[in-house]
Coordinates of C-alpha atoms in Angstrom, one line a residue:
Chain A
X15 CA 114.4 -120.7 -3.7
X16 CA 116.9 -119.0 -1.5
X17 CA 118.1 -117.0 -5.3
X18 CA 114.6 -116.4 -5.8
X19 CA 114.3 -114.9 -2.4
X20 CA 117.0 -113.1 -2.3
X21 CA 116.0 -111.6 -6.3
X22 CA 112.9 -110.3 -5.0
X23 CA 114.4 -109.0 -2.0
X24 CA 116.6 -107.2 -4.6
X25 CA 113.9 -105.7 -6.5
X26 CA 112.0 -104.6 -3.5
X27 CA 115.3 -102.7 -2.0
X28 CA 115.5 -101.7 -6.3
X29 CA 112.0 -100.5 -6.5
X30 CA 112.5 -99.1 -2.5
X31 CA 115.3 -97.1 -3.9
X32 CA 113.5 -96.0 -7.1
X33 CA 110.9 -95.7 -5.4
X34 CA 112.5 -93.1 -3.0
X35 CA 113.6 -91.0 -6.7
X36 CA 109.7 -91.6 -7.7
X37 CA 108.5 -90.3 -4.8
X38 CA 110.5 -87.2 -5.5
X39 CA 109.9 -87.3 -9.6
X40 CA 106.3 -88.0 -8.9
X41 CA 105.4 -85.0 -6.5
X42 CA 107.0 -82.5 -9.3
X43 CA 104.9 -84.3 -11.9
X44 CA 101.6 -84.0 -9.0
X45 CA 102.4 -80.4 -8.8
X46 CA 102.3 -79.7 -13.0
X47 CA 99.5 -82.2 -13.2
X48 CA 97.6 -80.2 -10.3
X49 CA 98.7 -77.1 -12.0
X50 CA 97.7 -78.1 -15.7
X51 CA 94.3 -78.8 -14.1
X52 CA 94.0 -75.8 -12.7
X53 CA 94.7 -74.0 -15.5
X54 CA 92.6 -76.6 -17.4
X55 CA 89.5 -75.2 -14.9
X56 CA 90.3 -71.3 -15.5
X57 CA 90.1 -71.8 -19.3
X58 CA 86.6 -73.6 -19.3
X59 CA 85.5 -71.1 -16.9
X60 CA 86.9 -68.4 -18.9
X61 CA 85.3 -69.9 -22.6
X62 CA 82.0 -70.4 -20.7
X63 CA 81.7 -67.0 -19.6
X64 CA 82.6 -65.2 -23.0
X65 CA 80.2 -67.9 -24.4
X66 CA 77.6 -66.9 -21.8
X67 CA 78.2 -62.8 -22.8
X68 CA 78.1 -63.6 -26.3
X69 CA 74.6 -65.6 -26.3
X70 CA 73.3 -62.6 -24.1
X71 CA 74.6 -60.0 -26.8
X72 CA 73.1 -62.2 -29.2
X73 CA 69.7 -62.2 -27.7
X74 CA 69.6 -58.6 -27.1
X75 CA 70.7 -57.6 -30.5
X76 CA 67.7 -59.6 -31.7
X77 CA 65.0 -58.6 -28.9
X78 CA 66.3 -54.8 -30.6
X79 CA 66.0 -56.3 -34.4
X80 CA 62.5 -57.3 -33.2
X81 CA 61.6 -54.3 -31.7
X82 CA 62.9 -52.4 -34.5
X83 CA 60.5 -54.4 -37.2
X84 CA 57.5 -54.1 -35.2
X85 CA 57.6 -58.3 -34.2
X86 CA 58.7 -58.0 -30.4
X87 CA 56.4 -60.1 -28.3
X88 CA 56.6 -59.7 -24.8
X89 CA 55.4 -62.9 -23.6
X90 CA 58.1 -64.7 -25.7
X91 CA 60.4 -63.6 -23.1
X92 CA 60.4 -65.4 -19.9
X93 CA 61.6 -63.3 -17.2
X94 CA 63.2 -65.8 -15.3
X95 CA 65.4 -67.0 -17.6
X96 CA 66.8 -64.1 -18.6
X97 CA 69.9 -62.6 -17.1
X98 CA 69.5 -59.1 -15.3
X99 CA 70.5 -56.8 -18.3
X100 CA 68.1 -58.5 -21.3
X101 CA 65.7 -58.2 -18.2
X102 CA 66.2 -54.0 -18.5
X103 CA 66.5 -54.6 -22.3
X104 CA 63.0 -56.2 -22.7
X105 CA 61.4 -54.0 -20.2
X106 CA 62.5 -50.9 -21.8
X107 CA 61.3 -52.5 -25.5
X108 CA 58.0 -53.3 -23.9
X109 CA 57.3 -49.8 -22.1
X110 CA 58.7 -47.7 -25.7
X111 CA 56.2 -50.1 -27.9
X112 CA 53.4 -48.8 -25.0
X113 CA 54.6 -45.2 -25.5
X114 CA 54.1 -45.4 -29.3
X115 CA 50.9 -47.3 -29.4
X116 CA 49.6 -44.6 -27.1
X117 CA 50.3 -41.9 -29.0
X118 CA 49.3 -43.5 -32.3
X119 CA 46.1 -43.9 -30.6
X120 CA 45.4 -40.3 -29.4
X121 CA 46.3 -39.6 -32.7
X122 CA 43.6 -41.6 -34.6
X123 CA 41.2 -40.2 -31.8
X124 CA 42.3 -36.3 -33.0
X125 CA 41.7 -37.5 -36.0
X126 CA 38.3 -38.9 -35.8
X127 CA 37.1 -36.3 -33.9
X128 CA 38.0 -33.6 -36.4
X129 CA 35.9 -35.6 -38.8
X130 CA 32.9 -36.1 -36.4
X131 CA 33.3 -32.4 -36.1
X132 CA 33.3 -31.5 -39.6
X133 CA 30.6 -34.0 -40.2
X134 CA 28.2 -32.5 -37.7
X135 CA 28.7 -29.3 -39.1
X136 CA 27.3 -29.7 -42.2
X137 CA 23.8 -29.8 -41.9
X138 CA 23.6 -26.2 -39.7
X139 CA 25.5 -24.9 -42.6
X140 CA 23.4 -25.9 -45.3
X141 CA 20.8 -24.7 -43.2
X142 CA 21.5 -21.9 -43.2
X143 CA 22.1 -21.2 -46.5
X144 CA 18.7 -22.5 -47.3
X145 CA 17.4 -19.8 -44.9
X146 CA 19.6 -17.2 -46.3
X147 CA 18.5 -17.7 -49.9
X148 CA 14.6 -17.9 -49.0
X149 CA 15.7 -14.4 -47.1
X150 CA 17.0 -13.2 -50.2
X151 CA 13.8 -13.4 -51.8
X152 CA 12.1 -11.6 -49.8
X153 CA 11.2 -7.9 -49.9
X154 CA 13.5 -6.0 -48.1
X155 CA 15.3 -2.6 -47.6
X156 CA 18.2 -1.6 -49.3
X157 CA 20.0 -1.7 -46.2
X158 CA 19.0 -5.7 -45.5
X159 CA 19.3 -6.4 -49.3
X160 CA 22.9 -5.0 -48.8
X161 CA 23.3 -8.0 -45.5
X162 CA 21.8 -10.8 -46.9
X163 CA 23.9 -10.9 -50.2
X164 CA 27.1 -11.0 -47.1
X165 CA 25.3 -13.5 -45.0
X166 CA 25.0 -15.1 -48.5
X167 CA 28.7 -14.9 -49.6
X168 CA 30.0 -15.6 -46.1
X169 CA 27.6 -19.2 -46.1
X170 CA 28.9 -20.4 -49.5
X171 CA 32.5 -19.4 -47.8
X172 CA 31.9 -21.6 -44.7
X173 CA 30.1 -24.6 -47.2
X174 CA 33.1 -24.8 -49.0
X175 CA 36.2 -24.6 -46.1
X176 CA 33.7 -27.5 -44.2
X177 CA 33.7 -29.4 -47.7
X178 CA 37.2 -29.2 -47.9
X179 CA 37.7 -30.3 -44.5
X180 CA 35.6 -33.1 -44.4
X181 CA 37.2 -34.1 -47.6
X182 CA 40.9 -34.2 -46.1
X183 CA 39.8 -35.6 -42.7
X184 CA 38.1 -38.6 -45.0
X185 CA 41.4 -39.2 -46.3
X186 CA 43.3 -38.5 -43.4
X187 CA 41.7 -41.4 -41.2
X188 CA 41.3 -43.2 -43.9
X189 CA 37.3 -43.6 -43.7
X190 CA 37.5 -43.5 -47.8
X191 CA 39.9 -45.0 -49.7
X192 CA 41.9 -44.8 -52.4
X193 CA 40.7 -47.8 -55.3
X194 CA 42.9 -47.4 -58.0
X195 CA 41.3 -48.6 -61.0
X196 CA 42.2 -48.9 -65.0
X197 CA 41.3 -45.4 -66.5
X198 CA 42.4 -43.4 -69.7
X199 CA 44.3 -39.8 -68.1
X200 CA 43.0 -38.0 -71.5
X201 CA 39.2 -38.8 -70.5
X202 CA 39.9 -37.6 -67.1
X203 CA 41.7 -34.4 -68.3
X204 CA 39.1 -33.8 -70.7
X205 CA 36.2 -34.0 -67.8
X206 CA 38.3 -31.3 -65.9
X207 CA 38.1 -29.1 -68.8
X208 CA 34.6 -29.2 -69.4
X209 CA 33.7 -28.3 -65.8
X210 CA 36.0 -25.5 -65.7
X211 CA 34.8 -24.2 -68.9
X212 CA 32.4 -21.5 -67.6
X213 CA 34.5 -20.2 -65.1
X214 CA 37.3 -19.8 -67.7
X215 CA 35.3 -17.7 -70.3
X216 CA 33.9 -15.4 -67.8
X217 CA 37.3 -14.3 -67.4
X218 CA 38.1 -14.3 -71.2
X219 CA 40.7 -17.4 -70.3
X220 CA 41.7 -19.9 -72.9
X221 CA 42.8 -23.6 -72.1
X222 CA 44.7 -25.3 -74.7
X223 CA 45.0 -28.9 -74.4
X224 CA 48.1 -31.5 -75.7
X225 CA 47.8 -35.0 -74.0
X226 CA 49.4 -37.9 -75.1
X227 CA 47.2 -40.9 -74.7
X228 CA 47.9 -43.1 -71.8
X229 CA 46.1 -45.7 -69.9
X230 CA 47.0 -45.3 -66.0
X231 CA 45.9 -47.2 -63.0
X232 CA 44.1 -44.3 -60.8
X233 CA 41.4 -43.5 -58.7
X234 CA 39.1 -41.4 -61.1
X235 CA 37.2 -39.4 -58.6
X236 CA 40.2 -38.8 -56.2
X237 CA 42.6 -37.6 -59.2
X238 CA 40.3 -35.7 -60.4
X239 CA 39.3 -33.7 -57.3
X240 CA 43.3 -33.8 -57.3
X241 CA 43.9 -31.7 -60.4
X242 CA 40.0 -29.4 -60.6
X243 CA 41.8 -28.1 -57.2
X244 CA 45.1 -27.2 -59.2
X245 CA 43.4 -26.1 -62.6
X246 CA 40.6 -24.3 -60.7
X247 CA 43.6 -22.3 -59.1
X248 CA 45.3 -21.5 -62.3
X249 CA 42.0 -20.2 -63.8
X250 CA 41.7 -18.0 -60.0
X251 CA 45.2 -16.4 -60.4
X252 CA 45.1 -16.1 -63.9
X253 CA 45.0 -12.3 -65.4
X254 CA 42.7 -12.0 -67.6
X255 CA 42.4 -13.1 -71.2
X256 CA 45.7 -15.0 -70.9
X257 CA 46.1 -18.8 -72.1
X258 CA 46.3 -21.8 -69.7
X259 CA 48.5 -25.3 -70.5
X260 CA 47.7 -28.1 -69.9
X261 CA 50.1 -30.7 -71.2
X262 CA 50.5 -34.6 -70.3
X263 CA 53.6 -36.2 -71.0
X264 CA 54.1 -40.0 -70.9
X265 CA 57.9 -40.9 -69.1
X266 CA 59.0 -44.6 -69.1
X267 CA 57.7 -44.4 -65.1
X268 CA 55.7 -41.5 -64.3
X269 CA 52.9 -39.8 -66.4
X270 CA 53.2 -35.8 -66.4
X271 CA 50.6 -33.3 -66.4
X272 CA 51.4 -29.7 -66.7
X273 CA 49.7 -26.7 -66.0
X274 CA 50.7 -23.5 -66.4
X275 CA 49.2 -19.6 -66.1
X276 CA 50.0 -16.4 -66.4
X277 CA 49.0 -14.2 -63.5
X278 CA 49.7 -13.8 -59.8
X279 CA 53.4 -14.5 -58.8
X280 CA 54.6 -18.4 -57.0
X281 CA 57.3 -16.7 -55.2
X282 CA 60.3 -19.1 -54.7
X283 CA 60.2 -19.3 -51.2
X284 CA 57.2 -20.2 -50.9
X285 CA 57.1 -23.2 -53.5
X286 CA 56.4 -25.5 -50.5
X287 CA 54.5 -23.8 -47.9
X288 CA 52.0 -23.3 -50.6
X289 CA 50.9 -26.9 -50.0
X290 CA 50.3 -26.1 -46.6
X291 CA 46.9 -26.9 -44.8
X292 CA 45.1 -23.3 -44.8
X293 CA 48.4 -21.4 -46.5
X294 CA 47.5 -18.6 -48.3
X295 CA 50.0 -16.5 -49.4
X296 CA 50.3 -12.3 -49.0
X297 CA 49.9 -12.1 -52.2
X298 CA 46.2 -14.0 -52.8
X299 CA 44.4 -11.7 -49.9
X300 CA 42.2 -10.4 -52.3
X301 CA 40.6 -13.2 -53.8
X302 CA 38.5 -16.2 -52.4
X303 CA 40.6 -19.5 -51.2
X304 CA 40.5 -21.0 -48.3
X305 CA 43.9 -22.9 -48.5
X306 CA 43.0 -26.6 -48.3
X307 CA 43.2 -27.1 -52.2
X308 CA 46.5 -27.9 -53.0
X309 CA 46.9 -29.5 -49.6
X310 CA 44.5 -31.8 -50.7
X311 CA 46.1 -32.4 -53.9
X312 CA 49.0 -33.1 -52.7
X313 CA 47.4 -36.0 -50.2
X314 CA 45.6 -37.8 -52.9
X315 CA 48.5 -37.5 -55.1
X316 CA 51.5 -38.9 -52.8
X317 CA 48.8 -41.8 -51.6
X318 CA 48.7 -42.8 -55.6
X319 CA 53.2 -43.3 -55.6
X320 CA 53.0 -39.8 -57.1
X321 CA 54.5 -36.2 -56.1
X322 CA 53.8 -32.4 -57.4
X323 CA 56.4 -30.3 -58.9
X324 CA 56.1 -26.5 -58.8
X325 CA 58.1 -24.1 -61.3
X326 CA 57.8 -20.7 -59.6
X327 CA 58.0 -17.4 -61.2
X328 CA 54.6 -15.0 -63.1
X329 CA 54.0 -17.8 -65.3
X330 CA 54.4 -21.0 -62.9
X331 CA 53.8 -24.0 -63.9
X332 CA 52.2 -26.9 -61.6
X333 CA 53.5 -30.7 -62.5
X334 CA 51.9 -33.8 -61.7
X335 CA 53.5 -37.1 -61.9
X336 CA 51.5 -40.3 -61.4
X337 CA 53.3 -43.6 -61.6
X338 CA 52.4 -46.0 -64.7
Chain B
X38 CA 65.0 -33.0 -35.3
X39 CA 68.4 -32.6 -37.0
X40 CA 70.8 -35.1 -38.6
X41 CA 73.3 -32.7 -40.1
X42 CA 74.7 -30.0 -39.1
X43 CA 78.3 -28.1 -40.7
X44 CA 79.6 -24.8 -38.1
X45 CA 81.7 -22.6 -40.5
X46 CA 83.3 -25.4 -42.9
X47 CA 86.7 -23.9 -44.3
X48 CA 88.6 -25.7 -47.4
X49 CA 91.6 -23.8 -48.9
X50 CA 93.9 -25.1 -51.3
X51 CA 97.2 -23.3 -52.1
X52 CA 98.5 -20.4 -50.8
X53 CA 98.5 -16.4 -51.0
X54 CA 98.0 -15.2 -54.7
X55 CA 97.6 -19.3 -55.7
X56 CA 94.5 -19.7 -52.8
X57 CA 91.5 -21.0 -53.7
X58 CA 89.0 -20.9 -51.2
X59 CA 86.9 -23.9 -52.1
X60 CA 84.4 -23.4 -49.1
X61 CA 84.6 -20.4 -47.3
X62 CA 82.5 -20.8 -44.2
X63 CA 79.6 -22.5 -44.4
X64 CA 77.1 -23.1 -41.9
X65 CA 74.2 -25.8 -43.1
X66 CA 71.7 -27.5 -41.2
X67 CA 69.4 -30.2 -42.6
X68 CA 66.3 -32.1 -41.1
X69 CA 65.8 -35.7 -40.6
X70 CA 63.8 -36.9 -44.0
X71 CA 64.1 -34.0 -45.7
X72 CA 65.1 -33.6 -49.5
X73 CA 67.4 -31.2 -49.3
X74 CA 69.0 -29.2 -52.8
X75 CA 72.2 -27.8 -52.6
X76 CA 72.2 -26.0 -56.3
X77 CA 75.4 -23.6 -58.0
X78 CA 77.1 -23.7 -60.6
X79 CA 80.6 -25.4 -61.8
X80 CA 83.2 -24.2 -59.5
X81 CA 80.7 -23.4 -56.2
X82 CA 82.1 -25.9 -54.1
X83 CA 78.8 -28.2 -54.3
X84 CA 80.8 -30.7 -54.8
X85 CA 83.7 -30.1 -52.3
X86 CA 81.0 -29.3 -49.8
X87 CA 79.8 -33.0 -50.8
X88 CA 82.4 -34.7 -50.0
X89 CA 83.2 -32.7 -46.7
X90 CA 79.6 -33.9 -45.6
X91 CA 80.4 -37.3 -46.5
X92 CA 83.5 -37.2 -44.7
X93 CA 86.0 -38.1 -48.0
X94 CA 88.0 -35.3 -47.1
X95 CA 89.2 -33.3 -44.9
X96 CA 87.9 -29.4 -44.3
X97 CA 91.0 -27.1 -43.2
X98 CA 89.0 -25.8 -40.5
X99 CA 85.2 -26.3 -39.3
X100 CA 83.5 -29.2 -38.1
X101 CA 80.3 -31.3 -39.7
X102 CA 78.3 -33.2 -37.2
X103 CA 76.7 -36.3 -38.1
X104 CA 73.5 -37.6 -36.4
X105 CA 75.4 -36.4 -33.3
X106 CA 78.8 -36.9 -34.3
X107 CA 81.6 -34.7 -35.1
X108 CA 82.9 -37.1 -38.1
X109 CA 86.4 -35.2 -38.3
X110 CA 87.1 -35.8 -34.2
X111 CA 87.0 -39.8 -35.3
X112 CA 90.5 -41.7 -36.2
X113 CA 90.4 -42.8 -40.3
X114 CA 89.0 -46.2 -39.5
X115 CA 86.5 -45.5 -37.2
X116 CA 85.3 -43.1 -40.0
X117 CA 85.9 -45.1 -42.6
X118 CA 83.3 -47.9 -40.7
X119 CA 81.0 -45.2 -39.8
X120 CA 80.8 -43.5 -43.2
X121 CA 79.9 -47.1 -43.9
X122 CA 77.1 -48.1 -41.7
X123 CA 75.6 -44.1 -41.4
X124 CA 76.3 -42.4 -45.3
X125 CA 74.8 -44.0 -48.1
X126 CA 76.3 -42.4 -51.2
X127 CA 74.6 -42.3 -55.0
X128 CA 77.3 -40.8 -57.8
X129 CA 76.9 -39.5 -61.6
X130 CA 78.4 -42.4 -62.9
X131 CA 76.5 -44.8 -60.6
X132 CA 80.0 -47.0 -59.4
X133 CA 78.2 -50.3 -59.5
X134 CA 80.2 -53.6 -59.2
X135 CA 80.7 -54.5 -62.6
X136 CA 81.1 -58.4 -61.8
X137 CA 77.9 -58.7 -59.3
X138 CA 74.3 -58.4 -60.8
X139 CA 71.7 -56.2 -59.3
X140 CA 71.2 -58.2 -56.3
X141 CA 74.6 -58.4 -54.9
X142 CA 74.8 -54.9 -55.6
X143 CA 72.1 -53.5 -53.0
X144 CA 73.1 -55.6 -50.6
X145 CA 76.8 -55.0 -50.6
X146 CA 77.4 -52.3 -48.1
X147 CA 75.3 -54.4 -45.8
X148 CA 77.0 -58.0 -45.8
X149 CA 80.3 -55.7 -45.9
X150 CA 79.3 -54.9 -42.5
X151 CA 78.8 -58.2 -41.5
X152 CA 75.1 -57.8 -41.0
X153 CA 72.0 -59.8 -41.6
X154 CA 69.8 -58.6 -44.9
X155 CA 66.4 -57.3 -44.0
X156 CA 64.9 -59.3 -47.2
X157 CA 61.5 -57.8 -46.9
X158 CA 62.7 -54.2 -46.7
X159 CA 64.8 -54.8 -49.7
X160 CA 62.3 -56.0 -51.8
X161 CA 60.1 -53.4 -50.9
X162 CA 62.7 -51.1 -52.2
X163 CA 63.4 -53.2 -55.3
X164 CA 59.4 -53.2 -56.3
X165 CA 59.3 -49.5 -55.8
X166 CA 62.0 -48.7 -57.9
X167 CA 60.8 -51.2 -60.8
X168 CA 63.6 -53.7 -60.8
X169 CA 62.1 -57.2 -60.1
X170 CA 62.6 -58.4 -63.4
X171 CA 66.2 -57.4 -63.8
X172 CA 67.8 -58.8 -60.1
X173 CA 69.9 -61.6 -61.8
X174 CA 71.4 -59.0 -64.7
X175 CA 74.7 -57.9 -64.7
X176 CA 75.7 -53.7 -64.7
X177 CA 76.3 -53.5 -68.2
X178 CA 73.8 -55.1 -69.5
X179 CA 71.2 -52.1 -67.9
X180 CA 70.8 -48.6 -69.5
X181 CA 71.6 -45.6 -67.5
X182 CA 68.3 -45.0 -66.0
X183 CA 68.2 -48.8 -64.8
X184 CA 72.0 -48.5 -63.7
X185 CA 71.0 -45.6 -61.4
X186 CA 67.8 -46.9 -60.1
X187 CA 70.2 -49.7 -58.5
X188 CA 72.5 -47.3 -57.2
X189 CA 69.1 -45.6 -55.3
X190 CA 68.3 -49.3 -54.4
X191 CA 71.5 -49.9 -52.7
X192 CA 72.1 -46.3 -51.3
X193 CA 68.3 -46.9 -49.5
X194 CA 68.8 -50.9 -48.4
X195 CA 71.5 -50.4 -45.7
X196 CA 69.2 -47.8 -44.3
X197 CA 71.9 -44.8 -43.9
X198 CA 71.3 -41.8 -41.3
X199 CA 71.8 -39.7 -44.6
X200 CA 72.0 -40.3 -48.8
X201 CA 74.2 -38.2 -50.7
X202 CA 74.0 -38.0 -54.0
X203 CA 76.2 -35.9 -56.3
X204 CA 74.5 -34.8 -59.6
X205 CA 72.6 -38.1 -59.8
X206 CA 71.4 -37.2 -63.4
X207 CA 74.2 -36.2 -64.9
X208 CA 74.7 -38.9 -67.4
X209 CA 71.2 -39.3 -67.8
X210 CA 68.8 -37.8 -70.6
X211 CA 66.2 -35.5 -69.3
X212 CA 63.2 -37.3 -69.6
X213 CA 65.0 -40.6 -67.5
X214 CA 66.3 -37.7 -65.0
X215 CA 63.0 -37.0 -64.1
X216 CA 62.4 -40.8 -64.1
X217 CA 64.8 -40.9 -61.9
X218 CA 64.6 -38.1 -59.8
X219 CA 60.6 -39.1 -59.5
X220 CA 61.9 -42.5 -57.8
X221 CA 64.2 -41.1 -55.3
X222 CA 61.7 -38.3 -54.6
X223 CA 58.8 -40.8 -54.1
X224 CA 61.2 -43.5 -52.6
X225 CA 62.5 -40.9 -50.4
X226 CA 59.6 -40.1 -48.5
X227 CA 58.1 -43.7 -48.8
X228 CA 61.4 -45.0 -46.6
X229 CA 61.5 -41.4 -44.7
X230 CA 65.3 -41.3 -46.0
X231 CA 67.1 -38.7 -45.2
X232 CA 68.4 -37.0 -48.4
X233 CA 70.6 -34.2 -49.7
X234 CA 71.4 -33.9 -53.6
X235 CA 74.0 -31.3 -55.5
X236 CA 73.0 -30.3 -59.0
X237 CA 73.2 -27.8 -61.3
X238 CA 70.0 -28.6 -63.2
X239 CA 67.3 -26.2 -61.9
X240 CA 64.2 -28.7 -62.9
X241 CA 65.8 -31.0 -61.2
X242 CA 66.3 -29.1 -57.8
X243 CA 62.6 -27.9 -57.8
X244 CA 62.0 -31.4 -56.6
X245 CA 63.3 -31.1 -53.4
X246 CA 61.8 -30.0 -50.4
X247 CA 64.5 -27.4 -49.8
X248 CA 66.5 -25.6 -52.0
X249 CA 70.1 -24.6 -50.8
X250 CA 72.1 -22.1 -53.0
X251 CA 76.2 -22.1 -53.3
X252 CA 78.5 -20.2 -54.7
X253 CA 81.4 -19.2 -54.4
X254 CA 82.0 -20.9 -51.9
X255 CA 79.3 -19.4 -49.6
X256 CA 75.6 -20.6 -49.2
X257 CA 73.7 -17.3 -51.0
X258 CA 70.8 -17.6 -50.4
X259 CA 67.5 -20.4 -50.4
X260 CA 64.6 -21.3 -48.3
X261 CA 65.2 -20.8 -44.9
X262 CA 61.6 -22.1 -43.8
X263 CA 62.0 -26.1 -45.3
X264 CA 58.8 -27.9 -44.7
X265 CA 57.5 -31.3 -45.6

């Protein structure tokens, strides 16, 4: 008993003794422990907040990807729990979408009014040249005779710019549209022809035909108006007793149709102004044009997938191509 | 609004009696979504003048300004990333990846960047240009025409500041350049891209909205009033 005593007083005085070098060993191990902690804390701190930047990057990257495809929804986007920069981010989006829809608004209203306008116009114009023709048949002196047959030309003037306007504002806002249907180019070509046939021979003009056979998905009325505008310009600038082309090539993608004069000069520079609204060039002052013909052309044509080539020079030659 | 601008580009090779002066000050300035025609003959420095605008190379003097940025004041890997995300290029011998079909190929230069694929803007590209049917086929086993028409598809999907394309119907027949030169025109002003072609064919560069003329080195002459 007195051993066992006296053991266990041992080991106390032992573990008293070790305990003493513990004490010691242990606060350097409480210290790297503490430490390790510590540093322990700083990195999870430091993960979090590149975590946190990353999922705000990530967010604003796709409120812009949004924004940029037309699908931002404001109300998607709770204010609150947003952090204070894809706050700025989201209200900027919101107030540039506002600034667009605006203007795409004032710009359909433009729009609409110019085709109200032209609209309205019409029936004072024909009015008049009702008036002026009933005028016309009237007995009068030379001197009247002489204003009437003006008021006469200056009417049919006005009827056809307010035609042409009405036309391109239709298109414009989109109040008609293009129906692209199944149609054979050479009947359409052919059409063209016919109604320019008069006008042609009263200037001693020829026009030779070579289409190649192709069945293309158009709008019939709209193409046509397309290319009367373009051939009804080469018979205006022609000289006189010359030949006009008209030649439709099928490409593996595009259909071509060519036509080409002889007569007033495309000058270079001005192979694009040309399809300008109300562009007349110097050298056209003499004859009748209002300018809206091949700016018209030019609409129907891009709305069909197509585009208009122009080969300038005294014997220029207008291409068409029309996807098939 | 412009998106490319060069202030008196200089490139000389050699010296004294052995100088040739490739470019020999040229001042350009093209609009955002125009199609732009730079036109001369062999030897004009179109296609120096290219690759000065595409920043391959290095002018000896002048600067070219990129959608704001002077390419030649940026270190070779910043401009090699932003020839990357801002240039998209289209060559004569279209430079497809021969071991990736037609898909991989347009979208590329985009998952090179690391970025997400806008699928329905790429396959509203791919329908205009015709090549639905073919997206699973591999380089060689397209014509020309075809091969080209995914070089346009790829140069448009990653939705570059500017295309440059250097005589893009070069190896082509005539009536498959026109094909061709049809798509990028129509394509072109669908996507309102941004692009500016060198060629020597004149057919060809009437279908631009702008006509530039080059030789010798100097730009002689073209429209100065470009509209679209």
């Amino acid at each position: 008993m007195g051993l066992v005593i006296h053991g266990w007083c041992k080991e106390e005085r032992f573990h008293e003794e070790n305990g003493n070098k513990r004490g010691i060993v242990m606060s350097d191990t409480y210290i790297i422990v503490v430490f390790t902690i510590l540093l322990l804390v700083i990195l999870v701190l430091y993960v979090f907040e590149i975590s946190r930047t990353r999922r705000i990057l990530n967010h604003i990257s796709n409120m812009l990807l949004e924004a940029k495809n037309g699908t931002f929804i404001e109300s998607c986007y709770d204010e609150t729990k947003l952090s204070s920069v894809e706050g700025q981010m989201k209200e900027w989006i919101a107030s540039s979408i506002t600034t667009s829809n605006q203007l795409e608004k004032e710009r359909d209203c433009i729009k609409t009014t110019i085709s109200d306008i032209s609209h309205q116009t019409k029936t004072p114009i024909s009015n008049i040249s009702i008036y002026t023709e009933l005028l016309s048949e009237q007995e009068l002196p030379e001197d009247s005779k002489e204003y009437v047959q003006r008021l006469r030309e200056q009417s049919q003037k006005l009827n056809f710019l307010i035609e042409a306007l009405v036309k391109s504002s239709r298109l414009e806002t989109k109040v008609v549209s293009i129906l692209p249907k199944e149609h054979l180019i050479e009947d359409i070509l052919e059409q063209i022809c016919d109604h320019c046939d008069q006008k042609a021979k009263s200037r001693g003009i020829l026009i030779t035909k070579e289409i190649e056979p192709c069945s293309l998905q158009v709008d019939a009325k709209w193409t046509s108006e397309a290319l009367l505008n373009i051939l009804d310009n080469a018979i205006k600038y022609a000289d006189e007793a010359t030949i006009i082309k008209v030649v439709g090539i099928k490409y593996p993608m595009f259909y071509r149709i060519d036509i080409t004069n002889r007569g007033i000069e495309v000058k270079q520079e001005e192979v694009n102004a040309i399809f300008g609204r109300f562009f007349r060039s110097d050298n056209v002052r003499d004859e009748d044009g209002v300018g809206l013909g091949l700016y018209l052309a030019r609409e129907i044509v891009t709305l069909q997938g197509g585009y208009i080539k122009v080969k300038p020079g005294t014997e220029p030659t207008f291409s068409v191509f029309i996807p098939c | 609004m412009e998106i490319l601008k060069t202030m008196n580009l200089l490139k000389y090779y050699g010296k004294d009696e052995n100088e040739v002066r490739a470019l020999d000050g040229v001042n350009l300035s093209i609009m955002k979504g125009s199609f732009t025609a730079i036109v001369g003959t062999s030897g004009s420095g179109k296609s120096t003048l290219l690759h000065m605008l595409g920043g391959l190379d290095r002018p000896t003097s002048g600067s070219v300004i990129v959608d704001g940025k002077e390419i030649f004041r940026l270190k070779d890997e910043e401009l090699t990333i932003f020839r990357r995300r801002k240039i998209g290029f289209i060559f004569q011998n279209y430079n497809l990846v021969p071991v990736l079909n037609v898909y991989e190929n347009i979208v590329l230069p985009i998952e090179l960047d690391g970025n997400k694929v806008d699928e329905s803007y790429v396959n509203d590209i791919i329908k205009t240009l015709g090549l639905e049917k073919k997206l699973n086929s591999l380089p060689n086993n397209l014509s020309g025409g075809q091969q080209q028409r995914v070089a346009i598809a790829r140069a448009l999907a990653s939705k570059p500041a500017i295309i440059l394309a250097d005589e893009p119907t070069g190896n082509l027949d005539s009536k498959t350049s026109m094909d061709v030169m049809g798509l990028l025109k129509v394509t072109s002003a669908k996507f309102k891209q941004t692009i500016v072609m060198i060629t020597h064919n004149e057919e060809i560069s009437q279908l631009a909205d702008c006509i530039i003329r080059i030789e010798d080195g100097k730009i002689v002459g073209g429209e100065q009033a470009c509209t679209r």
